[in-house]
Coordinates of C-alpha atoms in Angstrom, one line a residue:
H1 CA 0.1 -2.6 11.7
R2 CA 3.2 -2.0 9.5
D3 CA 3.1 -5.4 7.8
I4 CA 0.0 -5.4 5.7
K5 CA 0.2 -8.0 3.0
S6 CA -2.1 -10.6 1.5
E7 CA -0.9 -13.3 3.9
N8 CA -2.0 -11.1 6.9
I9 CA -5.6 -10.5 5.7
L10 CA -8.1 -13.1 6.6
V11 CA -11.5 -13.5 4.8
C12 CA -14.2 -14.8 7.1
P13 CA -17.1 -17.0 5.8
L14 CA -19.5 -14.1 5.5
G15 CA -16.9 -11.9 3.6
E16 CA -15.7 -9.9 6.6
L17 CA -12.0 -9.1 6.5
K18 CA -9.7 -9.3 9.5
L19 CA -6.0 -8.3 9.9
C20 CA -3.7 -10.8 11.7
D21 CA 0.0 -11.0 12.6
F22 CA 0.5 -7.9 14.7
G23 CA 4.2 -8.7 15.3
S24 CA 5.4 -5.5 13.6
A25 CA 2.6 -3.3 15.1
T26 CA 3.4 -0.3 17.2
R27 CA 1.5 2.6 18.7
K28 CA 1.3 5.7 16.6
K29 CA 4.0 8.1 17.5
P30 CA 3.3 11.8 18.1
D31 CA 4.3 14.1 15.3
G32 CA 8.0 14.8 15.3
K33 CA 8.9 11.6 17.2
P34 CA 10.5 8.9 15.1
H35 CA 9.9 5.2 15.2
Q36 CA 12.9 3.0 15.9
A37 CA 15.4 3.0 13.0
Y38 CA 15.1 -0.6 11.8
P39 CA 13.2 -2.1 8.8
V40 CA 9.7 -3.3 9.5
G41 CA 7.3 -5.4 7.5
T42 CA 7.7 -7.4 4.3
L43 CA 10.0 -5.7 1.8
Q44 CA 7.7 -6.0 -1.3
Y45 CA 4.9 -4.2 0.6
N46 CA 7.0 -1.5 2.3
A47 CA 6.0 2.1 1.5
P48 CA 8.6 4.3 -0.2
E49 CA 9.1 6.4 2.9
L50 CA 10.3 3.3 4.8
L51 CA 12.7 2.5 2.0
D52 CA 14.0 6.1 2.1
G53 CA 14.8 5.6 5.8
N54 CA 12.1 8.0 7.0
W55 CA 11.4 7.0 10.6
Y56 CA 8.8 9.7 11.1
Y57 CA 6.2 7.8 9.1
G58 CA 2.5 7.4 10.0
P59 CA -0.6 5.4 9.0
A60 CA 0.1 6.0 5.3
V61 CA 2.5 3.0 5.4
D62 CA -0.5 0.7 6.0
M63 CA -2.5 2.4 3.2
W64 CA 0.4 1.7 0.8
G65 CA 0.4 -2.0 1.9
L66 CA -3.4 -2.1 1.2
G67 CA -2.7 -0.7 -2.3
C68 CA -0.1 -3.4 -2.9
V69 CA -2.6 -6.1 -1.9
M70 CA -5.3 -4.6 -4.1
A71 CA -2.8 -4.6 -7.1
E72 CA -1.9 -8.2 -6.2
L73 CA -5.6 -9.2 -6.3
L74 CA -6.0 -7.7 -9.7
S75 CA -2.8 -9.0 -11.3
G76 CA -2.3 -12.3 -9.5
A77 CA 1.3 -11.3 -8.6
T78 CA 3.0 -9.0 -6.1
L79 CA 3.4 -5.5 -7.5
F80 CA 7.1 -5.3 -6.6
Q81 CA 9.2 -8.5 -7.2
E82 CA 12.6 -7.2 -5.9
E83 CA 14.4 -9.4 -3.4
S84 CA 16.8 -7.0 -1.7
E85 CA 16.4 -3.6 -0.1
Y86 CA 18.9 -2.2 -2.6
E87 CA 16.9 -3.5 -5.6
M88 CA 13.6 -2.4 -4.1
T89 CA 14.9 1.1 -3.5
A90 CA 16.3 1.4 -7.0
E91 CA 12.9 0.2 -8.5
M92 CA 11.0 2.6 -6.3
S93 CA 13.2 5.5 -7.4
E94 CA 12.9 4.6 -11.0
S95 CA 9.1 4.3 -10.7
R96 CA 8.8 7.7 -8.9
D97 CA 10.8 9.3 -11.7
R98 CA 8.2 8.2 -14.2
M99 CA 4.9 8.4 -12.3
T100 CA 3.1 9.7 -9.2
S101 CA 1.5 6.4 -8.3
A102 CA 2.8 2.8 -8.5
S103 CA -0.6 1.8 -10.0
G104 CA 1.1 2.7 -13.3
K105 CA 3.3 -0.5 -12.9
L106 CA 0.2 -2.6 -13.5
D107 CA -0.6 -4.0 -16.9
P108 CA -3.4 -1.9 -18.5
E109 CA -5.5 -5.1 -18.8
C110 CA -5.5 -5.4 -15.0
L111 CA -6.6 -1.8 -14.6
A112 CA -9.4 -2.3 -17.2
K113 CA -11.0 -4.8 -14.8
L114 CA -11.7 -1.9 -12.4
S115 CA -14.3 0.9 -12.7
E116 CA -13.0 4.4 -12.9
D117 CA -13.7 4.8 -9.2
G118 CA -11.8 1.6 -8.4
R119 CA -8.8 2.9 -10.4
D120 CA -9.0 6.1 -8.4
V121 CA -8.8 4.2 -5.1
L122 CA -5.9 2.1 -6.3
T123 CA -4.0 5.2 -7.6
G124 CA -4.7 7.0 -4.3
L125 CA -3.4 4.1 -2.2
L126 CA -0.3 3.7 -4.2
T127 CA 0.6 7.4 -4.4
F128 CA 4.3 7.7 -3.7
C129 CA 4.0 10.9 -1.6
P130 CA 2.6 9.8 1.8
E131 CA 1.0 13.2 2.4
K132 CA -1.0 12.8 -0.8
R133 CA -1.8 9.1 -0.3
L134 CA -5.4 8.2 0.4
T135 CA -6.2 7.9 4.1
A136 CA -8.4 5.1 5.5
A137 CA -11.2 7.7 6.2
E138 CA -10.9 9.1 2.7
A139 CA -11.0 5.6 1.2
L140 CA -14.1 4.5 3.1
E141 CA -15.8 7.7 2.0
H142 CA -14.8 7.1 -1.6
L143 CA -17.6 6.6 -4.1
W144 CA -16.2 3.2 -5.0
F145 CA -17.1 1.8 -1.6
N146 CA -20.5 3.6 -1.5
N147 CA -21.8 2.7 -5.0
S148 CA -23.2 -0.8 -5.4
K149 CA -22.3 -0.8 -9.1
A150 CA -18.7 0.4 -8.6
A151 CA -16.8 -2.8 -7.9
L152 CA -15.4 -4.8 -10.8
D153 CA -17.0 -4.0 -14.2

């Protein structure tokens, strides 16, 4: 999809979620084949690897976007507020120097709204290293999605 953000997630009457706005979408590239070298998606939801100019990215960029949306739902504001690519890259670099996951940017009060399993999912989605970031399959298998008590405390 490459542009997952709150505005591109629709909630249907029965609670089903649907993605929309596939203007940035592209087919997955084979390993070792880069995407075109131009920015995609909305800056505040861009994964660190995109900001680093890595054009060999994969589905992990969408998982990062989902993590940003999850953080936004908890806090009521976008996780990253920077307006320019330069500011965003600087903020991302500073955050990576201090933590392994951008979930650490959230106010502890926001994180307290989540169960331990929910915090684990958020941390996994916002892991800076794409190879260590939670995949869609791993997220769906996570205890937080498979335990009826595990949502918000």
